[in-house]
Structure formats: C-alpha cells, structure tokens
Short mmCIF file of C-alpha atoms in Angstrom, two decimals:
data_model
loop_
_atom_site.label_atom_id
_atom_site.label_comp_id
_atom_site.label_asym_id
_atom_site.label_seq_id
_atom_site.Cartn_x
_atom_site.Cartn_y
_atom_site.Cartn_z
CA UNK A 721 99.66 111.26 107.32
CA UNK A 722 100.59 110.63 103.30
CA UNK A 723 100.54 107.15 101.63
CA UNK A 724 97.49 106.12 103.41
CA UNK A 725 95.48 105.41 99.79
CA UNK A 726 98.65 103.79 98.64
CA UNK A 727 98.12 101.61 101.67
CA UNK A 728 94.78 100.43 101.46
CA UNK A 729 95.95 99.00 97.71
CA UNK A 730 98.30 96.71 99.62
CA UNK A 731 95.98 95.28 101.95
CA UNK A 732 93.34 94.77 99.87
CA UNK A 733 95.92 92.66 98.39
CA UNK A 734 97.04 90.86 101.40
CA UNK A 735 93.59 90.33 102.69
CA UNK A 736 92.42 88.06 99.32
CA UNK A 737 92.71 84.47 100.18
CA UNK A 738 94.16 82.29 98.31
CA UNK A 739 95.99 84.21 95.58
CA UNK A 740 92.70 85.39 94.30
CA UNK A 741 92.53 88.38 92.10
CA UNK A 742 90.43 91.18 93.41
CA UNK A 743 89.11 93.67 91.15
CA UNK A 744 91.29 96.45 89.84
CA UNK A 745 91.49 99.18 91.98
CA UNK A 746 91.42 101.76 89.08
CA UNK A 747 90.00 104.44 91.09
CA UNK A 748 92.47 103.99 94.42
CA UNK A 749 95.34 104.08 91.80
CA UNK A 750 94.01 107.21 90.35
CA UNK A 751 94.24 108.92 93.78
CA UNK A 752 97.63 107.52 95.03
CA UNK A 753 98.95 109.03 91.46
CA UNK A 754 97.27 112.47 92.32
CA UNK A 755 98.60 112.59 95.80
CA UNK A 756 102.04 111.84 94.19
CA UNK A 757 101.83 114.62 91.68
CA UNK A 758 100.67 117.47 94.52
CA UNK A 759 103.71 116.12 96.50
CA UNK A 760 106.03 116.47 93.35
CA UNK A 761 104.78 119.78 92.59
CA UNK A 762 105.19 121.48 96.43
CA UNK A 763 108.62 119.99 96.56
CA UNK A 764 109.19 121.66 93.13
CA UNK A 765 108.18 124.71 94.57
CA UNK A 766 110.11 124.36 97.90
CA UNK A 767 113.15 123.77 96.52
CA UNK A 768 113.09 126.85 94.20
CA UNK A 769 112.44 128.77 97.12
CA UNK A 770 115.57 127.19 99.23
CA UNK A 771 117.66 127.72 96.58
CA UNK A 772 117.09 131.21 95.43
CA UNK A 773 115.27 132.39 98.72
CA UNK A 774 117.73 131.02 100.70
CA UNK A 775 115.11 129.07 102.97
CA UNK A 776 117.80 126.12 103.84
CA UNK A 777 115.36 125.02 106.51
CA UNK A 778 112.62 123.67 104.04
CA UNK A 779 115.04 120.44 103.60
CA UNK A 780 113.61 118.61 106.00
CA UNK A 781 110.27 119.43 104.44
CA UNK A 782 111.31 118.74 101.11
CA UNK A 783 113.00 115.22 102.35
CA UNK A 784 109.59 114.22 103.69
CA UNK A 785 107.39 114.48 101.17
CA UNK A 786 110.52 112.73 99.24
CA UNK A 787 110.14 109.55 101.25
CA UNK A 788 106.47 109.99 101.07
CA UNK A 789 106.37 109.71 97.16
CA UNK A 790 108.69 106.80 97.26
CA UNK A 791 106.67 104.81 99.23
CA UNK A 792 103.99 105.89 97.19
CA UNK A 793 105.84 104.45 94.35
CA UNK A 794 106.81 101.66 96.10
CA UNK A 795 103.11 100.51 97.06
CA UNK A 796 101.89 100.86 93.82
CA UNK A 797 104.34 99.23 92.03
CA UNK A 798 104.30 96.22 94.76
CA UNK A 799 100.30 96.29 94.32
CA UNK A 800 100.91 95.86 90.19
CA UNK A 801 103.28 93.57 90.61
CA UNK A 802 101.44 91.05 92.91
CA UNK A 803 98.74 91.31 90.50
CA UNK A 804 100.50 89.93 87.83
CA UNK A 805 101.83 86.78 90.24
CA UNK A 806 98.35 86.02 90.48
CA UNK A 807 97.03 86.39 86.85
CA UNK A 808 100.29 84.46 86.02
CA UNK A 809 99.25 81.53 88.34
CA UNK A 810 95.87 81.75 86.70
CA UNK A 811 97.34 80.53 83.24
CA UNK A 812 98.53 77.60 85.02
CA UNK A 813 95.42 76.80 86.96
CA UNK A 814 92.56 77.93 85.25
CA UNK A 815 93.84 77.85 81.76
CA UNK A 816 94.25 79.92 78.50
CA UNK A 817 90.48 81.10 78.10
CA UNK A 818 89.23 82.97 81.74
CA UNK A 819 85.76 82.66 82.80
CA UNK A 820 84.28 86.57 82.02
CA UNK A 821 84.14 87.15 86.09
CA UNK A 822 87.73 87.03 86.33
CA UNK A 823 88.41 89.31 83.05
CA UNK A 824 86.15 92.01 84.42
CA UNK A 825 88.36 92.14 87.29
CA UNK A 826 91.49 92.70 85.09
CA UNK A 827 92.65 96.12 84.04
CA UNK A 828 92.90 96.11 80.08
CA UNK A 829 96.61 96.46 79.90
CA UNK A 830 96.69 93.18 82.36
CA UNK A 831 94.60 91.29 79.83
CA UNK A 832 96.88 92.51 77.60
CA UNK A 833 99.97 91.20 79.83
CA UNK A 834 97.54 88.01 79.77
CA UNK A 835 98.06 87.54 76.04
CA UNK A 836 101.45 87.64 75.91
CA UNK A 837 102.35 85.78 78.49
CA UNK A 838 99.94 82.98 77.14
CA UNK A 839 101.69 83.75 73.59
CA UNK A 840 105.22 83.19 75.50
CA UNK A 841 104.11 80.03 76.78
CA UNK A 842 102.32 78.56 73.96
CA UNK A 843 105.63 78.85 71.54
CA UNK A 844 107.75 77.84 74.18
CA UNK A 845 105.50 74.57 74.63
CA UNK A 846 105.56 73.91 70.64
CA UNK A 847 109.03 74.10 70.88
CA UNK A 848 109.24 71.18 72.79
CA UNK A 849 108.94 67.57 72.10
CA UNK A 850 109.25 66.84 68.57
CA UNK A 851 106.54 68.00 65.84
CA UNK A 852 103.80 67.86 68.51
CA UNK A 853 104.97 70.40 71.40
CA UNK A 854 104.34 69.14 75.01
CA UNK A 855 101.58 70.81 76.95
CA UNK A 856 103.55 71.30 80.34
CA UNK A 857 100.31 73.00 82.21
CA UNK A 858 98.73 69.59 82.37
CA UNK A 859 99.78 66.41 84.12
CA UNK A 860 101.55 68.20 87.02
CA UNK A 861 101.62 64.69 88.74
CA UNK A 862 102.74 61.75 87.27
CA UNK A 863 99.33 59.43 86.63
CA UNK A 864 99.12 56.37 88.43
CA UNK A 865 97.02 54.21 85.53
CA UNK A 866 95.76 54.70 82.33
CA UNK A 867 91.85 55.37 82.59
CA UNK A 868 90.67 57.27 85.82
CA UNK A 869 87.06 56.70 87.05
CA UNK A 870 85.33 59.96 87.13
CA UNK A 871 81.77 60.79 89.12
CA UNK A 872 79.53 63.28 88.11
CA UNK A 873 78.30 65.44 90.34
CA UNK A 874 75.97 67.45 88.09
CA UNK A 875 74.04 67.22 84.83
CA UNK A 876 76.00 68.52 82.08
CA UNK A 877 74.91 66.83 79.13
CA UNK A 878 77.31 65.66 75.81
CA UNK A 879 80.96 66.00 76.55
CA UNK A 880 83.24 65.69 72.95
CA UNK A 881 86.60 64.58 73.55
CA UNK A 882 89.59 65.07 71.32
CA UNK A 883 89.27 62.11 68.84
CA UNK A 884 85.36 62.83 67.99
CA UNK A 885 83.89 60.22 70.81
CA UNK A 886 80.93 62.08 73.21
CA UNK A 887 80.30 60.82 76.67
CA UNK A 888 77.46 61.70 78.38
CA UNK A 889 77.87 63.45 81.66
CA UNK A 890 74.70 62.44 83.94
CA UNK A 891 74.42 63.77 87.57
CA UNK A 892 75.72 60.79 89.66
CA UNK A 893 76.91 58.58 86.94
CA UNK A 894 80.44 57.02 87.00
CA UNK A 895 82.34 56.61 84.12
CA UNK A 896 85.91 56.05 82.79
CA UNK A 897 87.88 58.66 80.89
CA UNK A 898 91.34 58.31 79.75
CA UNK A 899 93.67 60.69 81.81
CA UNK A 900 94.63 63.06 79.00
CA UNK A 901 90.93 64.18 78.76
CA UNK A 902 90.19 64.66 82.42
CA UNK A 903 92.02 68.31 82.65
CA UNK A 904 89.40 69.65 80.01
CA UNK A 905 87.03 68.30 82.39
CA UNK A 906 88.16 69.59 85.56
CA UNK A 907 88.20 73.40 84.01
CA UNK A 908 84.49 72.57 83.95
CA UNK A 909 84.48 72.01 87.74
CA UNK B 129 97.02 78.35 99.21
CA UNK B 130 97.09 78.74 94.95
CA UNK B 131 99.99 76.49 93.84
CA UNK B 132 100.94 78.67 91.32
CA UNK B 133 100.81 82.07 92.70
CA UNK B 134 104.95 82.78 94.17
CA UNK B 135 104.29 85.99 96.39
CA UNK B 136 107.77 87.96 96.91
CA UNK B 137 108.60 87.42 100.17
CA UNK B 138 109.48 89.12 102.92
CA UNK B 139 113.26 90.27 103.47
CA UNK B 140 112.88 91.86 106.71
CA UNK B 141 114.80 89.14 108.73
CA UNK B 142 117.82 89.93 106.93
CA UNK B 143 119.81 93.07 105.97
CA UNK B 144 117.16 94.72 103.47
CA UNK B 145 113.14 94.65 103.45
CA UNK B 146 112.33 93.18 99.67
CA UNK B 147 111.09 96.24 97.73
CA UNK B 148 108.11 94.13 95.99
CA UNK B 149 106.84 92.25 99.41
CA UNK B 150 103.27 92.97 100.46
CA UNK B 151 104.61 91.83 103.82
CA UNK B 152 107.33 93.70 104.33
CA UNK B 153 105.38 97.24 103.09
CA UNK B 154 103.20 96.11 105.62
CA UNK B 155 105.41 95.40 108.24
CA UNK B 156 107.08 99.24 107.51
CA UNK B 157 103.96 100.80 107.72
CA UNK B 158 104.10 100.09 111.88
CA UNK B 159 104.94 102.78 113.78
CA UNK B 160 108.37 103.80 116.54
CA UNK B 161 108.41 107.04 118.44
CA UNK B 162 110.74 109.80 117.41
CA UNK B 163 112.04 113.22 118.58
CA UNK B 164 112.69 115.94 116.14
CA UNK B 165 116.05 117.47 115.84
CA UNK B 166 114.75 120.76 113.64
CA UNK B 167 111.89 122.24 112.95
CA UNK B 168 110.07 120.71 109.92
CA UNK B 169 108.13 123.67 108.15
CA UNK B 170 104.95 123.48 106.51
CA UNK B 171 104.04 119.94 107.54
CA UNK B 172 102.55 121.06 110.96
CA UNK B 173 98.73 120.08 109.63
CA UNK B 174 100.00 116.07 110.24
CA UNK B 175 100.06 117.21 114.07
CA UNK B 176 97.89 120.20 115.00
CA UNK B 177 98.34 119.28 118.38
CA UNK B 178 101.94 120.29 117.91
CA UNK B 179 102.09 122.65 115.30
CA UNK B 180 104.22 125.70 115.84
CA UNK B 181 101.14 128.37 113.82
CA UNK B 182 101.20 130.50 110.92
CA UNK B 183 104.09 132.23 112.37
CA UNK B 184 106.78 129.54 112.60
CA UNK B 185 105.54 128.72 109.04
CA UNK B 186 103.56 126.16 109.97
CA UNK B 187 106.05 123.80 111.38
CA UNK B 188 106.70 120.99 113.14
CA UNK B 189 108.81 122.27 116.53
CA UNK B 190 111.78 120.78 117.06
CA UNK B 191 111.91 118.54 120.11
CA UNK B 192 108.59 117.45 119.34
CA UNK B 193 107.94 113.42 120.19
CA UNK B 194 106.28 111.88 117.46
CA UNK B 195 104.86 108.38 116.51
CA UNK B 196 105.97 108.09 112.52
CA UNK B 197 105.82 104.62 110.66
CA UNK B 198 109.47 103.09 110.35
CA UNK B 199 109.52 103.63 106.48
CA UNK B 200 109.21 107.53 107.43
CA UNK B 201 111.61 107.16 110.42
CA UNK B 202 114.14 105.38 107.75
CA UNK B 203 113.97 107.93 104.80
CA UNK B 204 114.68 110.56 107.55
CA UNK B 205 117.34 109.35 109.90
CA UNK B 206 120.71 109.86 108.96
CA UNK B 207 123.84 108.92 111.36
CA UNK B 208 124.50 112.75 112.12
CA UNK B 209 120.70 113.32 113.54
CA UNK B 210 120.38 115.87 111.71
CA UNK B 211 116.22 115.84 111.07
CA UNK B 212 115.50 113.54 113.78
CA UNK B 213 116.45 110.70 116.60
CA UNK B 214 114.64 107.43 117.37
CA UNK B 215 113.56 106.18 120.01
CA UNK B 216 113.43 101.99 120.69
CA UNK B 217 109.74 101.22 121.06
CA UNK B 218 108.98 99.48 125.06
CA UNK B 219 108.97 95.98 124.08
CA UNK B 220 112.96 95.83 122.28
CA UNK B 221 114.00 97.84 125.59
CA UNK B 222 115.85 96.56 128.72
CA UNK B 223 112.74 95.97 130.94
CA UNK B 224 110.70 93.68 127.88
CA UNK B 225 114.07 91.71 126.91
CA UNK B 226 114.22 90.51 130.29
CA UNK B 227 110.71 89.35 130.23
CA UNK B 228 111.60 87.48 126.94
CA UNK B 229 114.71 85.89 128.33
CA UNK B 230 112.45 84.42 131.62
CA UNK B 231 110.00 82.91 129.27
CA UNK B 232 109.54 83.45 125.57
CA UNK B 233 106.52 81.43 125.27
CA UNK B 234 104.23 83.30 127.52
CA UNK B 235 104.17 86.47 125.69
CA UNK B 236 101.33 87.54 123.14
CA UNK B 237 103.71 88.71 120.00
CA UNK B 238 100.59 89.40 117.99
CA UNK B 239 99.61 92.27 120.53
CA UNK B 240 102.96 93.42 120.81
CA UNK B 241 102.84 95.02 116.99
CA UNK B 242 102.31 91.73 114.79
CA UNK B 243 105.78 92.08 113.20
CA UNK B 244 107.47 91.73 115.86
CA UNK B 245 111.05 89.95 114.69
CA UNK B 246 110.76 91.80 111.34
CA UNK B 247 110.45 95.11 113.00
CA UNK B 248 112.79 94.44 115.82
CA UNK B 249 115.37 93.28 112.50
CA UNK B 250 114.99 96.50 110.84
CA UNK B 251 114.99 99.01 114.18
CA UNK B 252 118.68 97.93 114.22
CA UNK B 253 119.35 100.22 111.15
CA UNK B 254 119.09 103.29 113.62
CA UNK B 255 122.48 102.48 115.13
CA UNK B 256 121.14 101.74 118.61
CA UNK B 257 123.85 101.28 121.36
CA UNK B 258 121.33 98.60 122.47
CA UNK B 259 121.60 96.87 118.86
CA UNK B 260 123.54 93.69 120.06
CA UNK B 261 121.08 93.19 123.00
CA UNK B 262 117.84 93.52 120.70
CA UNK B 263 119.86 91.51 117.88
CA UNK B 264 120.29 88.66 120.86
CA UNK B 265 117.01 89.27 122.31
CA UNK B 266 114.91 88.58 119.28
CA UNK B 267 117.16 85.42 117.92
CA UNK B 268 116.57 84.13 121.78
CA UNK B 269 113.22 85.11 122.10
CA UNK B 270 112.66 83.00 118.90
CA UNK B 271 114.64 79.88 119.64
CA UNK B 272 112.70 79.87 123.10
CA UNK B 273 109.40 79.84 121.26
CA UNK B 274 110.24 77.82 118.21
CA UNK B 275 109.81 74.25 119.61
CA UNK B 276 106.24 74.91 120.54
CA UNK B 277 105.05 76.03 117.11
CA UNK B 278 106.95 73.33 115.55
CA UNK B 279 105.00 70.58 118.02
CA UNK B 280 101.38 72.38 117.67
CA UNK B 281 101.88 72.47 113.86
CA UNK B 282 102.68 69.21 113.62
CA UNK B 283 100.33 67.54 115.94
CA UNK B 284 97.28 69.84 115.26
CA UNK B 285 95.07 67.92 112.47
CA UNK B 286 91.85 68.61 111.48
CA UNK B 287 91.48 71.28 114.36
CA UNK B 288 90.64 75.16 114.79
CA UNK B 289 94.11 76.11 115.79
CA UNK B 290 93.00 80.05 116.79
CA UNK B 291 93.80 79.16 120.02
CA UNK B 292 97.24 78.18 118.91
CA UNK B 293 98.02 81.01 116.64
CA UNK B 294 96.79 84.02 118.76
CA UNK B 295 99.70 84.79 120.23
CA UNK B 296 102.11 84.06 117.12
CA UNK B 297 103.73 87.22 115.45
CA UNK B 298 103.15 87.15 111.66
CA UNK B 299 106.57 85.30 110.76
CA UNK B 300 105.71 82.59 113.12
CA UNK B 301 102.32 82.14 111.60
CA UNK B 302 103.79 82.01 108.29
CA UNK B 303 105.70 78.95 109.75
CA UNK B 304 103.26 77.46 111.41
CA UNK B 305 101.11 77.16 108.53
CA UNK B 306 103.97 75.84 106.53
CA UNK B 307 104.08 73.17 109.27
CA UNK B 308 100.16 72.60 108.73
CA UNK B 309 100.70 71.92 105.33
CA UNK B 310 103.34 69.58 105.63
CA UNK B 311 101.25 67.53 107.97
CA UNK B 312 98.28 67.79 106.07
CA UNK B 313 99.74 66.71 102.52
CA UNK B 314 101.62 63.80 104.70
CA UNK B 315 98.30 62.79 105.78
CA UNK B 316 96.75 62.83 102.39
CA UNK B 317 99.39 60.85 101.35
CA UNK B 318 99.19 58.40 104.10
CA UNK B 319 95.15 57.67 103.24
CA UNK B 320 96.49 57.49 99.03
CA UNK B 321 94.64 60.91 98.39
CA UNK B 322 97.91 62.07 96.79
CA UNK B 323 96.86 60.00 93.31
CA UNK B 324 93.30 61.64 93.35
CA UNK B 325 92.60 64.04 91.12
CA UNK B 326 90.95 67.08 92.69
CA UNK B 327 90.05 70.70 90.81
CA UNK B 328 92.64 73.31 91.88
CA UNK B 329 91.54 75.23 94.41
CA UNK B 330 91.46 78.51 92.40
CA UNK B 331 88.93 76.68 90.40
CA UNK B 332 86.33 76.03 93.15
CA UNK B 333 86.55 79.09 94.23
CA UNK B 334 85.60 80.70 91.12
CA UNK B 335 82.77 78.03 90.79
CA UNK B 336 80.57 79.78 93.00
CA UNK B 337 80.78 83.14 90.71
CA UNK B 338 80.26 81.03 87.49
CA UNK B 339 76.90 80.12 88.33
CA UNK B 340 75.52 83.62 88.78
CA UNK B 341 77.55 84.18 85.37
CA UNK B 342 75.13 81.31 83.58
CA UNK B 343 72.15 82.67 85.28
CA UNK B 344 72.68 85.96 83.45
#
C-alpha cells in the first residue's frame, strides 16, 4: 500500500512526548517525495492512455493513485506544521538561544523560521510598554513577592545579574534573588 | 505536556477531519472492509492473492473483498458506488450496538480499534441506511461511559492509572488526561505549590542531554 513512509513520519512525531522535537527526518521526507513523484508519473502516463487509447477503465486506478498523492501531501504538511508548532513553543519555554542538542534536530529551513519568529516577537515586544518595551515571555504567572529564595542544586560558580553584581552559586547554598533575574537562572536549569 | 505547544486538535467527531491534525491522520489510517464494484487495473500487486494476473492488466478484480484504510475508502467512494461499496465494520453493526446498549462500560474500546468514536463518526460519510442507528449508538455509548471516566479521572491522584485507561478509546483517554491535569493543578494549588517557580518541563527534559554536550 502507498503512503507507509508518510505514516511513519506522522507516528514518529505523535510518539514524541510532551511536545518534544525529534530530529528532522530528512531521509524519510525524501522517500515520501520520491513516492509522490513515481505516483504522479504513473498517473500522467495512464491519463494519456485513457484519453488517447480509449482506456476508460484506468480511471479507478488513476483515482487510487491520486488519493495516495493527496494523502502523502497531507502527512508531510502536517508533519512539517506540527514541528513548527513545537519549535515555536521552544521560543516561549526555552528562550531565544537554543542549546546545540536542539539545533541539530532542526533543518536549516526550520532554523530560519525560528529566527524570523524570534525577530517578529522581539519587534512586537519592543513596541509595548513605552520606551523600554516589555518582555512578555517572562513572568507568565503573577509573582507573590519581590524576592525569591533559590536553592542551588549544583555548583555553578559566579552568576552575574543585569546590574553588574555577581552572585556565587554553590551547591546547596540558598540565595535571595530579585524576581526579575530568576528567569535567566531558570534557563540554566 | 509542554505548556506552549498547542497541537492541532482532532475534528473527527464533527463533520470533517482536521487536515493538519496528527490524531485524525492516525485515525483515518484504520481499515474497513470494502467491495470493489469495478476492476482496478495495474494495482493487483498490492493484493497478490486476489490479483487477476497479467491477462487482466494485473487488475484487482471486480467483486473483491478488501480491507482499505479509511482515507482511501473515502477518496474512492461516491454515492453511485462506481468504484467501491463499503461494509460496516462489526462493532458498528446491529449485534455490537445491542451489546453497547445493554452495558456500555464493559467493552474494551481500545481493542475495538482505538478510535471508536472518531472513526464511527467519519463512517457516516458512506451513507449507510443504518446511519441514524450508528450515530445514536455512538452517542449513547459515550453517555453510558462518561460518568465512570469523569469519576476515575477526578479521584485517581498520584497513582498508577493504567488499569483505568486500558479499555478507553483515544478520545476518552484524552478526556481522562484533561481530568487528571485539572486534578493535579488543583491539588498543587491547595498545597500552595502554585506560587512556586519550577523550570519548565521542556527545559528539564533537555537538561539530560545538556550534560553530554558539556562533556564534549
């Protein structure tokens, strides 16, 4: 049956838990496009035969292949679109600098899309809140207090905050941080 | 579930599937029995035991009984039934419908094709004379089972839920998960965890890989 490879792509994405981004399946995509090319060419030739050779009985066959072409298209478009949704989520949850492990999972075009998205978001955020702009990706929940108590799980060393003061993050030490600086800490995980 | 990832939802319970929904693509991959009303040349290789052989241009003969995926059956079907006619899978026929009306809760809907409701709703496109009964059956089955799903999802806190979801179809499992999330969020709020800040689950998942990065 046709479209098996396309279904593999869809299943691969469906299996990835929690909206994670698996590696871009360049090979799989190439195979689907090859199948589509073969189907299209077979149909071209059969259409000609049906028209000039009077083989009207080929029409169900042509329809069968056409359905498979549409199905392959649907699977690849859904695959690519769902990946973009996951990549978009990365900007909001991870930040604008992605770790290398993630970048290797993206195709060049997806990286380009991510950069465009980042830029659009940044432009928009700059247009808010008067002169300074407003970073809407921070502080998604209203804070309960000005300072937050943070316990460090690992030795990190010196952490420099925006106004130049540095904080020493040693394992198991507890430190009071102003809430604003917490998000940048959070992405160090 | 990653909070910023909003996947395309299934439309299968409505008039049409959602083109971009991965759930709907998986659902429409499930098979149903069909009969060919005309020979289909040159595709006999897919169904070798039925193929007409070289003399018939390697055709799938007229009158063959095949199992085709829903997407293909939908594509080849028309109301004049020129290419194929569709048979209802057993679980949507009268026999099983009676079982469902007797007690909907005992049935293992996951085994019966994991997309029972979605697939059943899309089956209505084939203009079967039993459509009215099928839709009633789908609705009443869901009504019969819903109470238990809601109850169990709201009362299973911090336990292994595999026994509870084993016999649910995909749509019901989604409902169960939503219920669990609500329960967990509420419990977290009660404990005062809502004001605690945690690294996003996405970041935590990638943390493990980050270590191998650093070691390089």
